[in-house]
Coordinates of C-alpha atoms and ligand atoms in Angstrom, one line a residue:
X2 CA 39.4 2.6 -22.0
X3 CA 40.1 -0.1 -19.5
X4 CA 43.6 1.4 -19.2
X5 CA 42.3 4.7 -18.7
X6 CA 39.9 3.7 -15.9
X7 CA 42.6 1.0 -14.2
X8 CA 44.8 5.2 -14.4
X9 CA 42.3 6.4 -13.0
X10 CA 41.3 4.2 -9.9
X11 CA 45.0 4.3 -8.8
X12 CA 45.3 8.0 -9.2
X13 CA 42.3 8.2 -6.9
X14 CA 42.7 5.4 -4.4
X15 CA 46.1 7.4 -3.9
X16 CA 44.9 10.8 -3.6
X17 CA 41.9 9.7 -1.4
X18 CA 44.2 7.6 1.2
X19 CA 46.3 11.0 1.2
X20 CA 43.5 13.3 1.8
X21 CA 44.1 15.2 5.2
X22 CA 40.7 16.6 5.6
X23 CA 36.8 16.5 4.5
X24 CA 36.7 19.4 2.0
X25 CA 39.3 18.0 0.2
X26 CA 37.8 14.5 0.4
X27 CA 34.6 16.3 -1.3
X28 CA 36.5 18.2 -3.8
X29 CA 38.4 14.4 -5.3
X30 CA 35.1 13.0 -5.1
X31 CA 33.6 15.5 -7.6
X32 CA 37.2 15.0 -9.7
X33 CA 36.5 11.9 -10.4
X34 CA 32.8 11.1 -9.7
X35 CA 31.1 13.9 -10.4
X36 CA 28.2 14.8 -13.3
X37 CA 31.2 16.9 -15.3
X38 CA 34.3 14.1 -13.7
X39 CA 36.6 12.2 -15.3
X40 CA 34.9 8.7 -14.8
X41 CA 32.3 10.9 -17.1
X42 CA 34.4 12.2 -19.2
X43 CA 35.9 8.2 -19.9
X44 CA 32.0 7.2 -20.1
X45 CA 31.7 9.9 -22.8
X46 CA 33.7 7.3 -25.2
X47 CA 31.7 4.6 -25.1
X48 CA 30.1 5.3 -28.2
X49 CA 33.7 4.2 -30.0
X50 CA 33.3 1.2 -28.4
X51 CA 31.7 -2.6 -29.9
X52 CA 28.6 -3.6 -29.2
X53 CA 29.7 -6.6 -27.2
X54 CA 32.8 -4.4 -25.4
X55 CA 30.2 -1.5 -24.3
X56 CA 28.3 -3.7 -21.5
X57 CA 31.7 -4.5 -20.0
X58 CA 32.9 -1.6 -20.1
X59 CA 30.0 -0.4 -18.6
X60 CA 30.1 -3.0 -15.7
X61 CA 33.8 -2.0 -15.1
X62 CA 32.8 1.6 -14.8
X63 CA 29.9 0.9 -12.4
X64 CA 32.5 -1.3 -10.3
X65 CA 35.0 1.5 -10.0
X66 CA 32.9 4.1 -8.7
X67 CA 31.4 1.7 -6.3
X68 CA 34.6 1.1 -5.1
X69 CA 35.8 4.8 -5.2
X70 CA 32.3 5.6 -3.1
X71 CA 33.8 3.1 -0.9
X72 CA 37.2 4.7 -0.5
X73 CA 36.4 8.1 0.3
X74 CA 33.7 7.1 2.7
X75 CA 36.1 4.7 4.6
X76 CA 38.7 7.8 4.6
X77 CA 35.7 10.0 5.2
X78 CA 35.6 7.8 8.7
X79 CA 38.6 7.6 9.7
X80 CA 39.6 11.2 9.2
X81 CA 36.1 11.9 11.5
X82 CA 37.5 9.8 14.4
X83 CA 40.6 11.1 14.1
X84 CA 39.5 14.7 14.5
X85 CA 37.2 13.0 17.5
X86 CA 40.3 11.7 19.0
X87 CA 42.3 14.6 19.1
X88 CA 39.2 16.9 20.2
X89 CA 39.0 14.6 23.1
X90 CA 42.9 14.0 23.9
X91 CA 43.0 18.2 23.7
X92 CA 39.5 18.5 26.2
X93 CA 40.5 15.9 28.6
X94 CA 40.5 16.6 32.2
X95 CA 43.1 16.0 35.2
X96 CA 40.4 15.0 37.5
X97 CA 43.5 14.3 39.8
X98 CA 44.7 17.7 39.9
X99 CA 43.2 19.7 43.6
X100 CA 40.4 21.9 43.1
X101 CA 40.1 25.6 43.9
X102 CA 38.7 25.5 47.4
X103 CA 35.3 28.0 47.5
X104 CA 35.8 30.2 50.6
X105 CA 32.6 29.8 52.2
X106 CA 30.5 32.3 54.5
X107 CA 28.7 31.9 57.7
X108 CA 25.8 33.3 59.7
X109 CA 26.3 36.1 61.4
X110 CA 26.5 35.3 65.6
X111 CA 23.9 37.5 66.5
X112 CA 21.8 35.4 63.8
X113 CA 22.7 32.3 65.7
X114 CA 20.9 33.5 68.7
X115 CA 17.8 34.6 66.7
X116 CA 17.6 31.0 65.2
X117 CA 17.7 29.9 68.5
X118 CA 15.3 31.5 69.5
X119 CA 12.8 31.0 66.5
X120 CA 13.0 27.4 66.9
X121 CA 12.6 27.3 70.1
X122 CA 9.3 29.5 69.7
X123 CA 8.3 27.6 66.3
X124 CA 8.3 24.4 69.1
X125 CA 5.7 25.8 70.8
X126 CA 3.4 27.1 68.2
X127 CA 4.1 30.2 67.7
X128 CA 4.2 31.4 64.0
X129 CA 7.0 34.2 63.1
X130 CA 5.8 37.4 61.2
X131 CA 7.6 40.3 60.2
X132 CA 6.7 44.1 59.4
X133 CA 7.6 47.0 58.6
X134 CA 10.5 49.0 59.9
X135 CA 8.8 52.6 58.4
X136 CA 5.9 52.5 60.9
X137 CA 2.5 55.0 61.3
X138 CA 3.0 56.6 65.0
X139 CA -1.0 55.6 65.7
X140 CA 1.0 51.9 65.7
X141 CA 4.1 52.6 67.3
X142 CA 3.0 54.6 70.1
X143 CA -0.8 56.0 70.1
X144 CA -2.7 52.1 69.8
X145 CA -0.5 51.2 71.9
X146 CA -1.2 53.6 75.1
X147 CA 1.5 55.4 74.5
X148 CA 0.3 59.3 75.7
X149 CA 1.3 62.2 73.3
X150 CA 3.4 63.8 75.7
X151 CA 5.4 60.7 76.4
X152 CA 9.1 61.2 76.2
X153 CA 9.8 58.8 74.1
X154 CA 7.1 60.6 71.2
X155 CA 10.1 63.4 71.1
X156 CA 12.2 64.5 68.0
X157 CA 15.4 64.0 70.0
X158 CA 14.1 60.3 70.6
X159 CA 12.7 58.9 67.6
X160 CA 13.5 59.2 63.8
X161 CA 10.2 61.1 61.7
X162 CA 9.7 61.1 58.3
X163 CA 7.1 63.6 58.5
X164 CA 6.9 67.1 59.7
X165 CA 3.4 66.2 61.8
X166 CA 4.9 63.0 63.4
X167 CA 2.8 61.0 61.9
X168 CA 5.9 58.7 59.9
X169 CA 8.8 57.2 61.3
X170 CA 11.2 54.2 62.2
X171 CA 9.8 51.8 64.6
X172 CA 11.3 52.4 68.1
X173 CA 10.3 49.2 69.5
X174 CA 8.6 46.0 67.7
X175 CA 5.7 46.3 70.0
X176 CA 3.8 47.8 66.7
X177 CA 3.8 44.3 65.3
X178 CA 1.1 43.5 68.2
X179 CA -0.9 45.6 67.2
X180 CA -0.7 44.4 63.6
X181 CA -1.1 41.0 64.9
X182 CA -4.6 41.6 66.7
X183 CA -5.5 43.9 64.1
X184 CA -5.2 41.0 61.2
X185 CA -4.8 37.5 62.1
X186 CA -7.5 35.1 63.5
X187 CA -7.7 34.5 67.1
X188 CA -6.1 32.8 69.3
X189 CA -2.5 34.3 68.1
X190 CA 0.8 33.1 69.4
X191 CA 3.6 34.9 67.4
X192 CA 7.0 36.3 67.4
X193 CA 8.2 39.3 65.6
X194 CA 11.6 39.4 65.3
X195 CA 13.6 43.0 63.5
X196 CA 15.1 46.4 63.5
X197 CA 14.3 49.4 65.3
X198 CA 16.0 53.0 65.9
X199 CA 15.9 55.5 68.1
X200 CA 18.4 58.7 68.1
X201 CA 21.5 56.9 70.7
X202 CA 24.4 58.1 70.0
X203 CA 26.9 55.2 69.5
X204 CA 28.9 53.6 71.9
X205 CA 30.1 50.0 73.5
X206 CA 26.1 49.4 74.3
X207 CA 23.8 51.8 72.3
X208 CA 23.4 52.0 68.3
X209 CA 20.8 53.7 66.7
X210 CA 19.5 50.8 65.0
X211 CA 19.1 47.3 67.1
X212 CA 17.0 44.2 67.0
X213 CA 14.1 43.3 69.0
X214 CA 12.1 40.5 69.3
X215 CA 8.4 40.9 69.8
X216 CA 6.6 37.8 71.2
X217 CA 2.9 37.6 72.0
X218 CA -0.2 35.6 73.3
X219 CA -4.0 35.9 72.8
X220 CA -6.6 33.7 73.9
X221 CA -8.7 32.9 76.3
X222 CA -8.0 32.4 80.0
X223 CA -4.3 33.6 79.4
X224 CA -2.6 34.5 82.6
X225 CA 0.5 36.0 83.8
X226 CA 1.4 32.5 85.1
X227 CA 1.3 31.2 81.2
X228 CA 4.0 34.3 81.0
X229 CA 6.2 33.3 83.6
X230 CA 6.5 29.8 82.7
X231 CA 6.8 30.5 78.9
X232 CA 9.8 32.3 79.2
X233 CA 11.2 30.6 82.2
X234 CA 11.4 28.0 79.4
X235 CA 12.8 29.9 77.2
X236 CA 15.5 31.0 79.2
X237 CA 16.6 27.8 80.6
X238 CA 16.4 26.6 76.4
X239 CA 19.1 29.8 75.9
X240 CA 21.0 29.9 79.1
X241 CA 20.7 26.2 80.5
X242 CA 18.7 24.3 82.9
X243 CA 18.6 25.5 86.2
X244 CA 19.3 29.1 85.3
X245 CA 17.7 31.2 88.5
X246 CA 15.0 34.1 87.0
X247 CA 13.7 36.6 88.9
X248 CA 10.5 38.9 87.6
X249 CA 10.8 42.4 89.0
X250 CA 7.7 44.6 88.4
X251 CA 8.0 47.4 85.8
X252 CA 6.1 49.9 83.7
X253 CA 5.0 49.8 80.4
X254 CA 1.6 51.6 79.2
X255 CA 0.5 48.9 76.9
X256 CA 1.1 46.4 79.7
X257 CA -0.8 45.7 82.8
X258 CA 1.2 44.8 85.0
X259 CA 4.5 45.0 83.3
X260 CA 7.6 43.5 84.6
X261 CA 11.0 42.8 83.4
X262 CA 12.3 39.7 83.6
X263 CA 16.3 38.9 84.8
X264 CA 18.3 36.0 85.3
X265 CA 20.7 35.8 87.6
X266 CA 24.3 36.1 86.2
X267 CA 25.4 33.0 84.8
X268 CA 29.1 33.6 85.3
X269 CA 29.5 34.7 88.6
X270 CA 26.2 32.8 90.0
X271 CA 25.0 36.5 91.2
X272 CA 28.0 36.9 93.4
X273 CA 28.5 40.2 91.1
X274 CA 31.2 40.0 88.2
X275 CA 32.2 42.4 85.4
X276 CA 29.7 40.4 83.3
X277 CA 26.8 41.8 85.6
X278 CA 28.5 44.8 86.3
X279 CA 28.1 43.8 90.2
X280 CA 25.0 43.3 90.0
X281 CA 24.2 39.7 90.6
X282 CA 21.7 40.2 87.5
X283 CA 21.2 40.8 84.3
X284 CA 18.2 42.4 82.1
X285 CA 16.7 40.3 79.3
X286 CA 13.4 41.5 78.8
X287 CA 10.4 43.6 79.3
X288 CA 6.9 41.9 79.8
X289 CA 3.2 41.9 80.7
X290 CA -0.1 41.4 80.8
X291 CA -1.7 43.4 77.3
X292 CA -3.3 46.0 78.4
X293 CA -7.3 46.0 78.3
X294 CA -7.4 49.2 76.5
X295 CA -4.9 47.6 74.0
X296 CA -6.7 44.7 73.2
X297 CA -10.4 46.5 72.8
X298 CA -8.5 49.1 70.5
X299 CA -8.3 46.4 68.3
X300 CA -11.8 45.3 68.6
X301 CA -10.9 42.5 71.2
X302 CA -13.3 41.6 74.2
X303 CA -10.9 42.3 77.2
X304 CA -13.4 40.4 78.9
X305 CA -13.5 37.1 77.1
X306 CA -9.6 37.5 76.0
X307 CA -6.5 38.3 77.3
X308 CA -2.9 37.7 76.5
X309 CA 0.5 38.4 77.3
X310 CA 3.5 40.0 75.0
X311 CA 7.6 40.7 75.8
X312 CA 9.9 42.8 73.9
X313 CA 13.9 41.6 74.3
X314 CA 16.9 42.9 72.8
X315 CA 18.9 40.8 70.3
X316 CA 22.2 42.2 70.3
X317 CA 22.3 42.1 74.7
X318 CA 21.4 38.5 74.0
X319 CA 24.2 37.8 71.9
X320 CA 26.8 39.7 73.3
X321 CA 25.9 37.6 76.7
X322 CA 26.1 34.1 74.8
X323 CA 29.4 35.0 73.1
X324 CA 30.8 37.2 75.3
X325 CA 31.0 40.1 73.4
X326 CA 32.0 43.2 75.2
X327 CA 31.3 45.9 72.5
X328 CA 28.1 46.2 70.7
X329 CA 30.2 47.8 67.6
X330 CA 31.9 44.5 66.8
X331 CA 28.2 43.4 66.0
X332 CA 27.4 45.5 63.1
X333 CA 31.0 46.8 61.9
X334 CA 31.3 43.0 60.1
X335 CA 35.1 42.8 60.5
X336 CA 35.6 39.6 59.5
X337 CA 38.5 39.0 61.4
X338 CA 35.8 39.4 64.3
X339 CA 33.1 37.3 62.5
X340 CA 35.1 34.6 61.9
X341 CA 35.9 33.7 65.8
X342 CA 32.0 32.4 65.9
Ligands
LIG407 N1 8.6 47.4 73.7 C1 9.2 47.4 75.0 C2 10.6 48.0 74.9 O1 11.1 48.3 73.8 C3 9.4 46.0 75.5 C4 8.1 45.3 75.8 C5 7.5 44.6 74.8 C6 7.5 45.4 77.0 C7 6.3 43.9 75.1 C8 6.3 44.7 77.3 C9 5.7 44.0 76.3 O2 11.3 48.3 75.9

C-alpha cells in the first residue's frame, strides 16, 4: 500500500505541475482526491491491513492528500497570475502614443455680439426672458397701438397662420413688452432677445427671419433721459468709449416720443465711407417713451408709471463689429466663413 500511494503522489505531483489550465486542475483533483478517486480506491484496502499497520497507513494517507490539496492549489495560483499577467501585458496601454485631436466648435459671431450684449444688460439689472416666435396679432400689433389698417398688419408683410389674422410669426419682439407688463411684478427691466419674420425677399441686407432684441423699463419716474443715458452706455460698451450718438426723432405707435438712435460711423469718423454708405451715420435702433395707452392696456397707471423700451437688430450689429458685408454669410453656416471669427 505504501508503494501504491508513494505511485501515486508522484504521478500526481507530476500531472498537477503540468496542468496548463483550471478545469484540468479540477478534473486531477477528482482523479485522485475525489469520493470515487484513487487515494479511495487505495483506502478501500485497508481492511487487509494489521491492526498496528492500519493507523499508519491511515496517517500516510491523510498526509498525501494534504500535500496534493497543497499542490494543486499552489498551481491553482500560479496559473491565476499567469492568466492575470498576460490579460494585463495584452490590455496595456501606449499612453505615449498622440491622441486623436477632437475638432472642436465655436459660437456663432452673431452669438458673440448677443452675449455681449446680455452681459452688459445682466450688469445693470436687467433680467433676460424669451417668448414665443408663433405670436396672437392682439400682442404683436393690436396691444401694442398698432391700427388695423397699418401696413405692416398686411398679408404681403407678415406671415399668418390663420385665415382671420389672428396667428402668426412675430414681426418684431416688441410683443415680449407686452408680455412683460402683462406678467411680471413691477418695476421690470428686461431684455428679450430672438427671431422674427416678415415676407423680405432675400438679399445682402434683408432675410425673412432676423434677430431682435427687445429691451425695456418700468417704474416710476422713468424718463427719456434714463433712455438716452442707458444706451449711450451701451453703445460706448459695444463700440468704444467716446463713440459720438446722435437721437433723431422717429415714429413708432407704441412709443411716445420715438426716436432712433445712431452713432456716428466708427470707420470714417462721419466723414462718409462705404461702411456708412456716405452717410456719416449709422442706424442701431429704434426707441421711446411707452406709450400711455400701452402701458394702461396692461392695467398700468400711466400716471404713477412710465418706462422706456428699444428694439435693435442683431444681425446689423454683427455685420458692423465684424465687418460683414453680406447678411447671407450669417445664416448660410459655411464654415469656411464661420471659422474666420
Ligand atoms: N419694434 C420696433 C421695430 O421692429 C423697434 C422698437 C422697439 C421701437 C421698441 C421702439 C421701441 O422696428
Amino acid at each position: 500500500m505504501r508503494e501504491m500511494m508513494q505511485n501515486m503522489r508522484e504521478a500526481a505531483l507530476k500531472a498537477i505541475l503540468e496542468s496548463e489550465d483550471v478545469d484540468s486542475l479540477e478534473s486531477l483533483r477528482v482523479r485522485y482526491l475525489g469520493k470515487k478517486g484513487e487515494l479511495t480506491g487505495i483506502l478501500r484496502q485497508m481492511g487487509k491491513l494489521s491492526a498496528e499497520e492500519r493507523p499508519r497507513m491511515g496517517q500516510l494517507a491523510n498526509q498525501l492528500r494534504a500535500e496534493l490539496e497543497t499542490a494543486l492549489e499552489q498551481r491553482r495560483a500560479a496559473l491565476k497570475e499567469a492568466l492575470l499577467e498576460a490579460r494585463l501585458r495584452e490590455e496595456a496601454l501606449d499612453v505615449t502614443l498622440p491622441g486623436t485631436p477632437a475638432v472642436l466648435g465655436h459660437k456663432h459671431p452673431m452669438y458673440n455680439v448677443l452675449d455681449q450684449i446680455k452681459s452688459i444688460f445682466l450688469s445693470m439689472g436687467f433680467e433676460i426672458v424669451d417668448g414665443p416666435e408663433v405670436e396672437l396679432a392682439e400682442y404683436n400689433f393690436t396691444k401694442l397701438n398698432i391700427e388695423e389698417s397699418h401696413p405692416s398688419r398686411d398679408w404681403t408683410d407678415t406671415f399668418y397662420f390663420t385665415p382671420d389674422s389672428r396667428v402668426l410669426l412675430r414681426t418684431q419682439t416688441s410683443p415680449m413688452q407686452i408680455h412683460a407688463m402683462e406678467t411680471k411684478p413691477l418695476p421690470i427691466r428686461m431684455i428679450a432677445p430672438g427671431r422674427v419674420y416678415r415676407k423680405d425677399e432675400v438679399d445682402a441686407t434683408h432675410s425673412p427671419m432676423f434677430h431682435q432684441i427687445e429691451g425695456m423699463v418700468i417704474d416710476k419716474g422713468v424718463t427719456m433721459s434714463d433712455l438716452k443715458a442707458t444706451l449711450n452706455l451701451v453703445v460706448e460698451k459695444i463700440y468704444g468709449k467716446g463713440t459720438v450718438t446722435r437721437f433723431r426723432p422717429h415714429h413708432f405707435p407704441f412709443t411716445e416720443p420715438s426716436c432712433e438712435l445712431d452713432i456716428q460711423c466708427h470707420k470714417c469718423g462721419g466723414r462718409g465711407c462705404p461702411t456708412c454708405k456716405g452717410e456719416g451715420w449709422i442706424e442701431v435702433l429704434g426707441a421711446g417713451m411707452v406709450h400711455p395707452k400701452v402701458l394702461a392696456g396692461c392695467g398700468i397707471d400711466p400716471d404713477v408709471y412710465s418706462g422706456w423700451a428699444f428694439g435693435m437688430g442683431l444681425e446689423r450689429l454683427a455685420m458692423g463689429e465684424y465687418k460683414i458685408t453680406d447678411l447671407r454669410l450669417i445664416f448660410e453656416n459655411d464654415v469656411r466663413f464661420l471659422e474666420q471669427f
